[in-house]
PDB file of C-alpha atoms in Angstrom:
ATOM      1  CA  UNK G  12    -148.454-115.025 -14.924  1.00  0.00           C
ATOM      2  CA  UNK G  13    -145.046-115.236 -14.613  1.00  0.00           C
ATOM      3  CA  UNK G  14    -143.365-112.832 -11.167  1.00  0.00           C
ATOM      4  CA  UNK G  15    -140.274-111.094 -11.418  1.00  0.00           C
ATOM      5  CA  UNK G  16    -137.245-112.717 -10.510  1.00  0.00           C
ATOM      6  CA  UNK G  17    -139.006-115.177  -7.889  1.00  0.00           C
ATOM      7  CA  UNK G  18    -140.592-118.380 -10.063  1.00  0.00           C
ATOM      8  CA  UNK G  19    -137.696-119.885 -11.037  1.00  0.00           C
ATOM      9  CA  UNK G  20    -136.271-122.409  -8.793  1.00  0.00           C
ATOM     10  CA  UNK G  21    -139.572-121.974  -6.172  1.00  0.00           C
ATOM     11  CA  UNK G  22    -139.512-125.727  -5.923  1.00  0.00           C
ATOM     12  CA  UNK G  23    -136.197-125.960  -4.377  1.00  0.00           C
ATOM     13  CA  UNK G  24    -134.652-125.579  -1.441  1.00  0.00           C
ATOM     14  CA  UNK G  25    -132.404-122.574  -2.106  1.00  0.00           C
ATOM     15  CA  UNK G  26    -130.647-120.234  -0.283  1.00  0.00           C
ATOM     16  CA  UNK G  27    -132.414-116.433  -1.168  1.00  0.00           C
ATOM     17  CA  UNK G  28    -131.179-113.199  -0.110  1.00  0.00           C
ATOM     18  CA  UNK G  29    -133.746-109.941   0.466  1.00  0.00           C
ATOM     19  CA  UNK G  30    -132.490-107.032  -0.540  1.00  0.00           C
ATOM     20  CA  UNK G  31    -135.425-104.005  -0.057  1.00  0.00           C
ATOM     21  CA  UNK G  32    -135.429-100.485  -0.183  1.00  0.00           C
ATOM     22  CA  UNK G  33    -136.657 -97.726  -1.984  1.00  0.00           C
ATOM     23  CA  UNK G  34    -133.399 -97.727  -4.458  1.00  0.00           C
ATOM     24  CA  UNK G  35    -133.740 -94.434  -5.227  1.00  0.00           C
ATOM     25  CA  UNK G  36    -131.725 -95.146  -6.930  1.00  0.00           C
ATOM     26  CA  UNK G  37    -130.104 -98.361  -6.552  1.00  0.00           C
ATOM     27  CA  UNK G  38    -126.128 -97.331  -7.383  1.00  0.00           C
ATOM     28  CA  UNK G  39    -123.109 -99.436  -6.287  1.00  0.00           C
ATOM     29  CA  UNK G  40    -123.045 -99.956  -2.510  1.00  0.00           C
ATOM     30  CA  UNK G  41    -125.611-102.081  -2.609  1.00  0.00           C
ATOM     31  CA  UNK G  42    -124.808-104.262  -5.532  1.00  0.00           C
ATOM     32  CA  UNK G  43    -121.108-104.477  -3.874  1.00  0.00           C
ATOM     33  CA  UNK G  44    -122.772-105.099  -0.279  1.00  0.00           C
ATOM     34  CA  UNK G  45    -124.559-107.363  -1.912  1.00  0.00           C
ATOM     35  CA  UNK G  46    -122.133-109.512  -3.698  1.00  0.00           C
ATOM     36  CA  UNK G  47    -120.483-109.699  -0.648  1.00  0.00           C
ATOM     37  CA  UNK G  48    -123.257-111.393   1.665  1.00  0.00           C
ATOM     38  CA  UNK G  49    -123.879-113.731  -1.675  1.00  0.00           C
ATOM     39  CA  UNK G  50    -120.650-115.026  -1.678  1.00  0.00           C
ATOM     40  CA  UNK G  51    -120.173-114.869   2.550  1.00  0.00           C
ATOM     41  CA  UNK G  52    -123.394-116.564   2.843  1.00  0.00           C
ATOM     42  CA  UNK G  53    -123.278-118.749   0.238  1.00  0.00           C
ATOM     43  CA  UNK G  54    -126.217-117.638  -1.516  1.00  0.00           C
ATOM     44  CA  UNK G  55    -128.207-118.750  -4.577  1.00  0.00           C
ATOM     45  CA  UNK G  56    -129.961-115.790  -5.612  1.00  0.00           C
ATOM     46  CA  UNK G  57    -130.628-112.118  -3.824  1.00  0.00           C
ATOM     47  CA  UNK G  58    -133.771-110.896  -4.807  1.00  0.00           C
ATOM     48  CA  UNK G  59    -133.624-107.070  -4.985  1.00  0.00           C
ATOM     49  CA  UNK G  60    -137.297-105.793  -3.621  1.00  0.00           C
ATOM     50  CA  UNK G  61    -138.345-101.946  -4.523  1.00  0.00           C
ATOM     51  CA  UNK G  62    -140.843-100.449  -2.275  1.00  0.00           C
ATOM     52  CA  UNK G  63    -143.576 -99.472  -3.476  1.00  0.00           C
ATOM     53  CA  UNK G  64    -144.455 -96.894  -1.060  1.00  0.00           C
ATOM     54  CA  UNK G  65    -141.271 -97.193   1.653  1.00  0.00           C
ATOM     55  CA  UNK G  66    -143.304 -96.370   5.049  1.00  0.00           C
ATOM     56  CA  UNK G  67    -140.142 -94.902   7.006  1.00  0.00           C
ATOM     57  CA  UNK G  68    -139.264 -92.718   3.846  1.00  0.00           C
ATOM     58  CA  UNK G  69    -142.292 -90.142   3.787  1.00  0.00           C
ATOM     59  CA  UNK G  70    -141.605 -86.998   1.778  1.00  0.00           C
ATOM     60  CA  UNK G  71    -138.287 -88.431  -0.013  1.00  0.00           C
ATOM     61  CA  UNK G  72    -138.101 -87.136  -3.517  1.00  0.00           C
ATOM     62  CA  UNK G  73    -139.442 -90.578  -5.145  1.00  0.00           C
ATOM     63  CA  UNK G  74    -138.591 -91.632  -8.897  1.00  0.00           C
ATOM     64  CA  UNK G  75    -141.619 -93.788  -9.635  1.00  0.00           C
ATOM     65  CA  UNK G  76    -142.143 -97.072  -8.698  1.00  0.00           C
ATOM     66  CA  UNK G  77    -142.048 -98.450 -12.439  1.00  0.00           C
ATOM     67  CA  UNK G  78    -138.711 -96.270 -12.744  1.00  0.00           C
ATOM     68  CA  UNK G  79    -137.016 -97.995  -9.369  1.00  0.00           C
ATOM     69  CA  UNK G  80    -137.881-101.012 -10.631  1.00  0.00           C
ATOM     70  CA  UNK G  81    -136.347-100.431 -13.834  1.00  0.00           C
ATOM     71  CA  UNK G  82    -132.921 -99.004 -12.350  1.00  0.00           C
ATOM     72  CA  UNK G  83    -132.771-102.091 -10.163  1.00  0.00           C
ATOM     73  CA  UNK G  84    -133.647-104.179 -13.230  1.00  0.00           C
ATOM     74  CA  UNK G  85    -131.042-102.786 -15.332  1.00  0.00           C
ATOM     75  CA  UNK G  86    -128.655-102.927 -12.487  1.00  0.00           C
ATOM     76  CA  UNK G  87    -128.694-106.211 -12.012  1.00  0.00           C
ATOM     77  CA  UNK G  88    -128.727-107.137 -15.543  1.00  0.00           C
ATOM     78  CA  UNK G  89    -125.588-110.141 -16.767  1.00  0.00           C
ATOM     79  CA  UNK G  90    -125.496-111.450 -12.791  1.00  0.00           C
ATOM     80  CA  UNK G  91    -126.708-114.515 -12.668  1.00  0.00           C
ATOM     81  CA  UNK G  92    -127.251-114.434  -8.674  1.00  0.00           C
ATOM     82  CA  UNK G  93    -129.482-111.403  -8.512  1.00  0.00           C
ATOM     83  CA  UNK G  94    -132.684-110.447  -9.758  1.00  0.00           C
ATOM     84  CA  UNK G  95    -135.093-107.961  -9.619  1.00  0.00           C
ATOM     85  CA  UNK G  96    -138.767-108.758  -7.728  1.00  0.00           C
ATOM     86  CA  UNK G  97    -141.590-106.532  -8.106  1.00  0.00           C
ATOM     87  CA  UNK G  98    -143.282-108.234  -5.045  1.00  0.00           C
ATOM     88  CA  UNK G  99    -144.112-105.392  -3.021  1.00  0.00           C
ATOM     89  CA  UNK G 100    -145.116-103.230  -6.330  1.00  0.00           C
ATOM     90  CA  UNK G 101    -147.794-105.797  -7.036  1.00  0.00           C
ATOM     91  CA  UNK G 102    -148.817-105.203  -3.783  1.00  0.00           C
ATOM     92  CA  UNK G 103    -149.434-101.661  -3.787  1.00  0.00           C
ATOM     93  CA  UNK G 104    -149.718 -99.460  -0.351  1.00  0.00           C
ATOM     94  CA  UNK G 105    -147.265 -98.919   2.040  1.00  0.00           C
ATOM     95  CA  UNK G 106    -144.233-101.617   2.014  1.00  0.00           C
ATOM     96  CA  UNK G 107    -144.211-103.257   4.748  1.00  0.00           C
ATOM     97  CA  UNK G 108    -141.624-105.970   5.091  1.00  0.00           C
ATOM     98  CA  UNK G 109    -143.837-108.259   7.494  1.00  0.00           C
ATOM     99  CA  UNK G 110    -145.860-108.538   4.705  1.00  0.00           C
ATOM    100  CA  UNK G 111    -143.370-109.527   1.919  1.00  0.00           C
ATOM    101  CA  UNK G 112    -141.711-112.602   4.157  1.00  0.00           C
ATOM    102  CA  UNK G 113    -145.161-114.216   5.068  1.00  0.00           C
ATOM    103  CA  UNK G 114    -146.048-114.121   1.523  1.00  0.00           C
ATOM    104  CA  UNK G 115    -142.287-116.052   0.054  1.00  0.00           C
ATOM    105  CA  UNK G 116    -142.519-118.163   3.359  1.00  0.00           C
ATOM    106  CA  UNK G 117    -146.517-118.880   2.021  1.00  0.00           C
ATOM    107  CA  UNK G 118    -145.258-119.357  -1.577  1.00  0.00           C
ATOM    108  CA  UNK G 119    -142.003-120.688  -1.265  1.00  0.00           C
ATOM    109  CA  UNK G 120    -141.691-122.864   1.771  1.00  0.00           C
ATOM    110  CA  UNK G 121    -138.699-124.421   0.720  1.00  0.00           C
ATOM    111  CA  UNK G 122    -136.399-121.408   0.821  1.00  0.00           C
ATOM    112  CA  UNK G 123    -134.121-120.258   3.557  1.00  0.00           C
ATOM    113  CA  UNK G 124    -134.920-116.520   3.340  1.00  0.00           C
ATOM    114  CA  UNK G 125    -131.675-113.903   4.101  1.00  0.00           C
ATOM    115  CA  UNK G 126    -133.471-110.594   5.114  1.00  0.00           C
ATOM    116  CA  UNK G 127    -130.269-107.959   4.262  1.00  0.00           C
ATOM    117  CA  UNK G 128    -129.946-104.991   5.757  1.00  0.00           C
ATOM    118  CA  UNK G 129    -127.947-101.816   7.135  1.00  0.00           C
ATOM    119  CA  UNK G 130    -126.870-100.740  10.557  1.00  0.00           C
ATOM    120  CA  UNK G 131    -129.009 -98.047  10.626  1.00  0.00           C
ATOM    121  CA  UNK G 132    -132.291 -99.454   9.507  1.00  0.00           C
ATOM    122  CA  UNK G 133    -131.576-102.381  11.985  1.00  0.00           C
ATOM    123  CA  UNK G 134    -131.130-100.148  15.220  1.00  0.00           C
ATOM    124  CA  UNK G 135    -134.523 -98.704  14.024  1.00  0.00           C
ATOM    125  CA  UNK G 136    -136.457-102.033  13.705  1.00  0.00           C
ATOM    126  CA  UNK G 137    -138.259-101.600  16.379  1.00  0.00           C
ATOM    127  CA  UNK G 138    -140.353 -98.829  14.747  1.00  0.00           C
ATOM    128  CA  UNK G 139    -141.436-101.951  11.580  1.00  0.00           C
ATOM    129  CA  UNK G 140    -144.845-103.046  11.489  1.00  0.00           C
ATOM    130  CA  UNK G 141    -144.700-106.704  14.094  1.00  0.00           C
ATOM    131  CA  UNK G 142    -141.273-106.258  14.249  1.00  0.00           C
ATOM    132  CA  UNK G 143    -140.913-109.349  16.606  1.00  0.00           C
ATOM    133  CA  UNK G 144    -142.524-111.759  13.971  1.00  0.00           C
ATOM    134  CA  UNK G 145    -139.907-110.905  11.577  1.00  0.00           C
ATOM    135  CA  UNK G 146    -137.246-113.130  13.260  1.00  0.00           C
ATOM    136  CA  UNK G 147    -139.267-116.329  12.983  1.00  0.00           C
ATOM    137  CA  UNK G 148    -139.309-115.842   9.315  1.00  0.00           C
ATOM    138  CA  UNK G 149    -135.463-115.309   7.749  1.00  0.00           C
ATOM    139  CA  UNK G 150    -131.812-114.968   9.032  1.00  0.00           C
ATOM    140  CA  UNK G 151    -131.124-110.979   9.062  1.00  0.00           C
ATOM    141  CA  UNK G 152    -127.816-110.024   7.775  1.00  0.00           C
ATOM    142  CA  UNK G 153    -126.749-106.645   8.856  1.00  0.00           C
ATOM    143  CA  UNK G 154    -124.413-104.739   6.649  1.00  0.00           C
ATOM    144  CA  UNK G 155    -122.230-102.300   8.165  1.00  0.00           C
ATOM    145  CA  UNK G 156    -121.745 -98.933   6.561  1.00  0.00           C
ATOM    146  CA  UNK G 157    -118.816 -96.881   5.761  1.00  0.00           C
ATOM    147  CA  UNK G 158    -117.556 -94.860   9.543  1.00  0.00           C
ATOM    148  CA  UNK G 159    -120.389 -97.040  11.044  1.00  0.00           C
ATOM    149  CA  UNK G 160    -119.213 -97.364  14.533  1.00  0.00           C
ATOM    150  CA  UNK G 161    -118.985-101.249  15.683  1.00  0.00           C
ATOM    151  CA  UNK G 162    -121.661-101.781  17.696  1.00  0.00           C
ATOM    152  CA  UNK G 163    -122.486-105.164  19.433  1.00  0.00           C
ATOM    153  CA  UNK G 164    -125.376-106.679  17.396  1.00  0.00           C
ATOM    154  CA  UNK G 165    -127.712-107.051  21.413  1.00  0.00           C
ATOM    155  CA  UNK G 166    -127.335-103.507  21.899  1.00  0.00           C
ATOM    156  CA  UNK G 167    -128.739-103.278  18.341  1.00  0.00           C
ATOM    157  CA  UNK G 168    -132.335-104.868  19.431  1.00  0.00           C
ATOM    158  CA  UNK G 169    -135.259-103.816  21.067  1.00  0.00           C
ATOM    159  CA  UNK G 170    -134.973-103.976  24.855  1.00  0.00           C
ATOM    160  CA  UNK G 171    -137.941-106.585  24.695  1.00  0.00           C
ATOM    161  CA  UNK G 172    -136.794-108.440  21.804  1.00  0.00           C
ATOM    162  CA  UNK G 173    -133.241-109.019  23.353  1.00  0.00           C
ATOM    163  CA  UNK G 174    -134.464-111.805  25.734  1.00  0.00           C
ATOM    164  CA  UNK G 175    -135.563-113.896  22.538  1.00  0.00           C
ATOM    165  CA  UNK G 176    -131.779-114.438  21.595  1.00  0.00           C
ATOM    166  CA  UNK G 177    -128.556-115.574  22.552  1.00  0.00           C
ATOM    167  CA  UNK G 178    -125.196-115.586  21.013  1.00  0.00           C
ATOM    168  CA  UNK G 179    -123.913-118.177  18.414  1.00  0.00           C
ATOM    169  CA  UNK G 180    -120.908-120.166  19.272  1.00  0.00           C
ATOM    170  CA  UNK G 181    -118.777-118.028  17.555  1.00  0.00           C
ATOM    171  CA  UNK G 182    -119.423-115.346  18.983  1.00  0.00           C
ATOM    172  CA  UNK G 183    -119.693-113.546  15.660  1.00  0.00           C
ATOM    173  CA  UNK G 184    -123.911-113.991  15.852  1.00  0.00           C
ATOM    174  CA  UNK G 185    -126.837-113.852  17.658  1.00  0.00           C
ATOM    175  CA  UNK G 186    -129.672-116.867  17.277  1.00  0.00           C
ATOM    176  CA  UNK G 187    -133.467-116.327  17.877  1.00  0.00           C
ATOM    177  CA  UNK G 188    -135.396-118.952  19.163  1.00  0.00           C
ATOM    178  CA  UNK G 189    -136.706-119.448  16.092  1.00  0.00           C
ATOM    179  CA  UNK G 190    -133.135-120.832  14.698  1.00  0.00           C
ATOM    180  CA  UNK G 191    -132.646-118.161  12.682  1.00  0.00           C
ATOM    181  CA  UNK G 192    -129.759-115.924  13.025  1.00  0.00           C
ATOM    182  CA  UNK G 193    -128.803-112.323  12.910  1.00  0.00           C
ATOM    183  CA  UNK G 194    -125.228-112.392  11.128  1.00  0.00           C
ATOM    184  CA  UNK G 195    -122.901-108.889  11.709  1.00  0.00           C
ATOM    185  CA  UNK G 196    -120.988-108.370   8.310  1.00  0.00           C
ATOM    186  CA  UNK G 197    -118.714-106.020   7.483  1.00  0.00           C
ATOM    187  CA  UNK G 198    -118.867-105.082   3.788  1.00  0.00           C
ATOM    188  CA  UNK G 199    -116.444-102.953   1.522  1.00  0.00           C
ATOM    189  CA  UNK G 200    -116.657 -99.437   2.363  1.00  0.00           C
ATOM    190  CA  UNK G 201    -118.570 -97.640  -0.385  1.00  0.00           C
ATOM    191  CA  UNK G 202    -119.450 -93.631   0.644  1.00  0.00           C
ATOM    192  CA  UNK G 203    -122.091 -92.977  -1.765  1.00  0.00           C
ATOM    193  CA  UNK G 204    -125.758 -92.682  -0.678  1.00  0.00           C
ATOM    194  CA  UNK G 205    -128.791 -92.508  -3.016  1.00  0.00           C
ATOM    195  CA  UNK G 206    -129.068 -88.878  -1.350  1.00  0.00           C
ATOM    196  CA  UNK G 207    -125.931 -87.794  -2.323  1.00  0.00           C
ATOM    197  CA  UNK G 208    -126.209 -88.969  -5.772  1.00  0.00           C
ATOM    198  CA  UNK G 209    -129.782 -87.276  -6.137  1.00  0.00           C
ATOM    199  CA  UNK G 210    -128.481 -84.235  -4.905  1.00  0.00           C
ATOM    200  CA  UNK G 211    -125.284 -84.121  -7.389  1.00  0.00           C
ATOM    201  CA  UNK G 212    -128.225 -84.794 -10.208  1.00  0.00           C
ATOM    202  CA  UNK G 213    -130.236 -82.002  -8.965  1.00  0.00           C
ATOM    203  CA  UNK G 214    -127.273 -79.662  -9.554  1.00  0.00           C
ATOM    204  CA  UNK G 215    -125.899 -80.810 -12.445  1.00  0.00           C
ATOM    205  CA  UNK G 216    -123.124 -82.836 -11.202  1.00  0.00           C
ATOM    206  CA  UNK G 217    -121.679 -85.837 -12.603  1.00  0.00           C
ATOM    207  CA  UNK G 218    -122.652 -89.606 -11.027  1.00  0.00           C
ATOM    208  CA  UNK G 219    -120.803 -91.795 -12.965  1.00  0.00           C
ATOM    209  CA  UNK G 220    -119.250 -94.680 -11.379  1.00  0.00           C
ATOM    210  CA  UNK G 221    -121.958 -94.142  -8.628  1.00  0.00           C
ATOM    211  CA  UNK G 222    -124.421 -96.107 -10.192  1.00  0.00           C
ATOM    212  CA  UNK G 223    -123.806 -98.609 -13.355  1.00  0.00           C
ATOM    213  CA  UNK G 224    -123.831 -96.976 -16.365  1.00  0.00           C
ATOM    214  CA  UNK G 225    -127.081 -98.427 -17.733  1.00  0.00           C
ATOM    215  CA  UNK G 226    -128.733 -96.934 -14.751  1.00  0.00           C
ATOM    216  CA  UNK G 227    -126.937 -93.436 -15.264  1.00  0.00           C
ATOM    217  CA  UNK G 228    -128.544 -93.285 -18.834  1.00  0.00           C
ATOM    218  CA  UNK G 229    -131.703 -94.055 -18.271  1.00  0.00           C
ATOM    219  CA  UNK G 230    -132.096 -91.186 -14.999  1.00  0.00           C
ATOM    220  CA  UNK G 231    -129.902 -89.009 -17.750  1.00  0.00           C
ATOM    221  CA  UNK G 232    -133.009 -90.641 -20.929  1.00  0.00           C
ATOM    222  CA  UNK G 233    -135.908 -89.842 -18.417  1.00  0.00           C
ATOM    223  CA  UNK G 234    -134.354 -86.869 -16.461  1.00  0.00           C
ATOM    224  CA  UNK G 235    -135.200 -88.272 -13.116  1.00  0.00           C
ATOM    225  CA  UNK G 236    -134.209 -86.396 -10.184  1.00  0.00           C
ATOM    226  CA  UNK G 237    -133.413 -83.306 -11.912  1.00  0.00           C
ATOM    227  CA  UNK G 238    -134.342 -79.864 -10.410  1.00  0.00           C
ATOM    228  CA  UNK G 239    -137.798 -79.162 -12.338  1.00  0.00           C
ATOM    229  CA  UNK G 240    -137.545 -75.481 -14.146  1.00  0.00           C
ATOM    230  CA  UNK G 241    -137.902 -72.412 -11.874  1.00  0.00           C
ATOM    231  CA  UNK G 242    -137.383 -74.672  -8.975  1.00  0.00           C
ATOM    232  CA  UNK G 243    -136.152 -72.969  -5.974  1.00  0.00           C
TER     233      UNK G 243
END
């Protein structure tokens, strides 16, 4: 059975982004965050992972899993980089990204895996299920927000993960003992959250040129997000 957006190409050594999240929903700061990292990192594909079940997001107003998946599919759609993986929806349970490298590392040994992320979720990856092991399984990239403050990427680790690193030549990067590296990359500034846009939709605001417009039609086809009748 053929997996979304990973077989192709699992033989060779490529260069593959991670993009997770819940991408609820997925709107244009992350496809323009992540066409930047593709083309700073010299990517060959960015594989766009929806949780299924996003473990730090408990109580979030969640489209469906089937429904994030097809925003993110329909998002990506006519880019030949990205692609949509339904990895941890095959999975089922609680997402937990520990999980989701040691499977492509198992899988596809050949690729050099690019673990993307914000500013925000990386000063809180302590709290992630064997946090530690993460680094000796992909190169983090960590995307910096619109107003994020700069922030020098040690003070961004774990007290007792701070030992396993030092800083690249450049100054610009930290390396893990592993090899891998944890890049800091400023992206375009994009002030739209998937909060902001669900909120807008829950009050009958317009979100176009938010998300792309494929994505706007089908939330607008399947009224996701909208406030349910005698809501309060």
């Amino acid at each position: 059975m053929k997996r979304a957006g990973e077989c192709k190409g699992g033989d060779q050594t490529l260069r593959v982004g991670l993009f997770g999240g819940s991408f609820n929903p997925i709107h244009m700061g992350h496809l323009r965050a992540a066409e930047e990292v593709r083309e700073a990192q010299g990517l060959d594909r960015i594989l766009f992972i929806p949780a299924a079940l996003p473990p730090h997001k408990r109580g979030h107003q969640l489209a469906t899993p089937q429904q994030r998946l097809e925003m993110v599919r329909l998002a990506v759609a006519g880019n030949p980089f990205f692609r949509a993986s339904d990895i941890e929806l095959r999975r089922g349970g609680r997402s937990y990204s520990i999980d989701t490298l040691r499977e492509l590392r198992q899988r596809f040994p050949r690729w050099q895996l690019y673990f993307i992320l914000g500013t925000d979720a990386f000063s809180e990856i302590h709290t992630w299920k064997e946090f530690e092991s993460l680094f000796e399984l992909a190169h983090f990239v960590v995307v910096s927000r619109p107003g994020t403050p700069v922030v020098p990427l040690p003070r961004l680790l774990p007290v007792v993960t701070r030992r396993a690193f030092w800083y690249a030549a450049n100054g610009l990067e930290l390396i893990h003992r592993s090899g891998h590296r944890v890049i800091f990359q400023p992206v375009t500034g994009f002030d739209v959250s998937a909060t902001a846009i669900r909120r807008k939709l829950q009050h009958g605001h317009s979100i176009r040129y938010l998300v792309p417009a494929s994505v706007g039609r089908y939330i607008d086809r399947h009224q996701i997000y909208r406030r349910r009748s005698g809501a309060s």
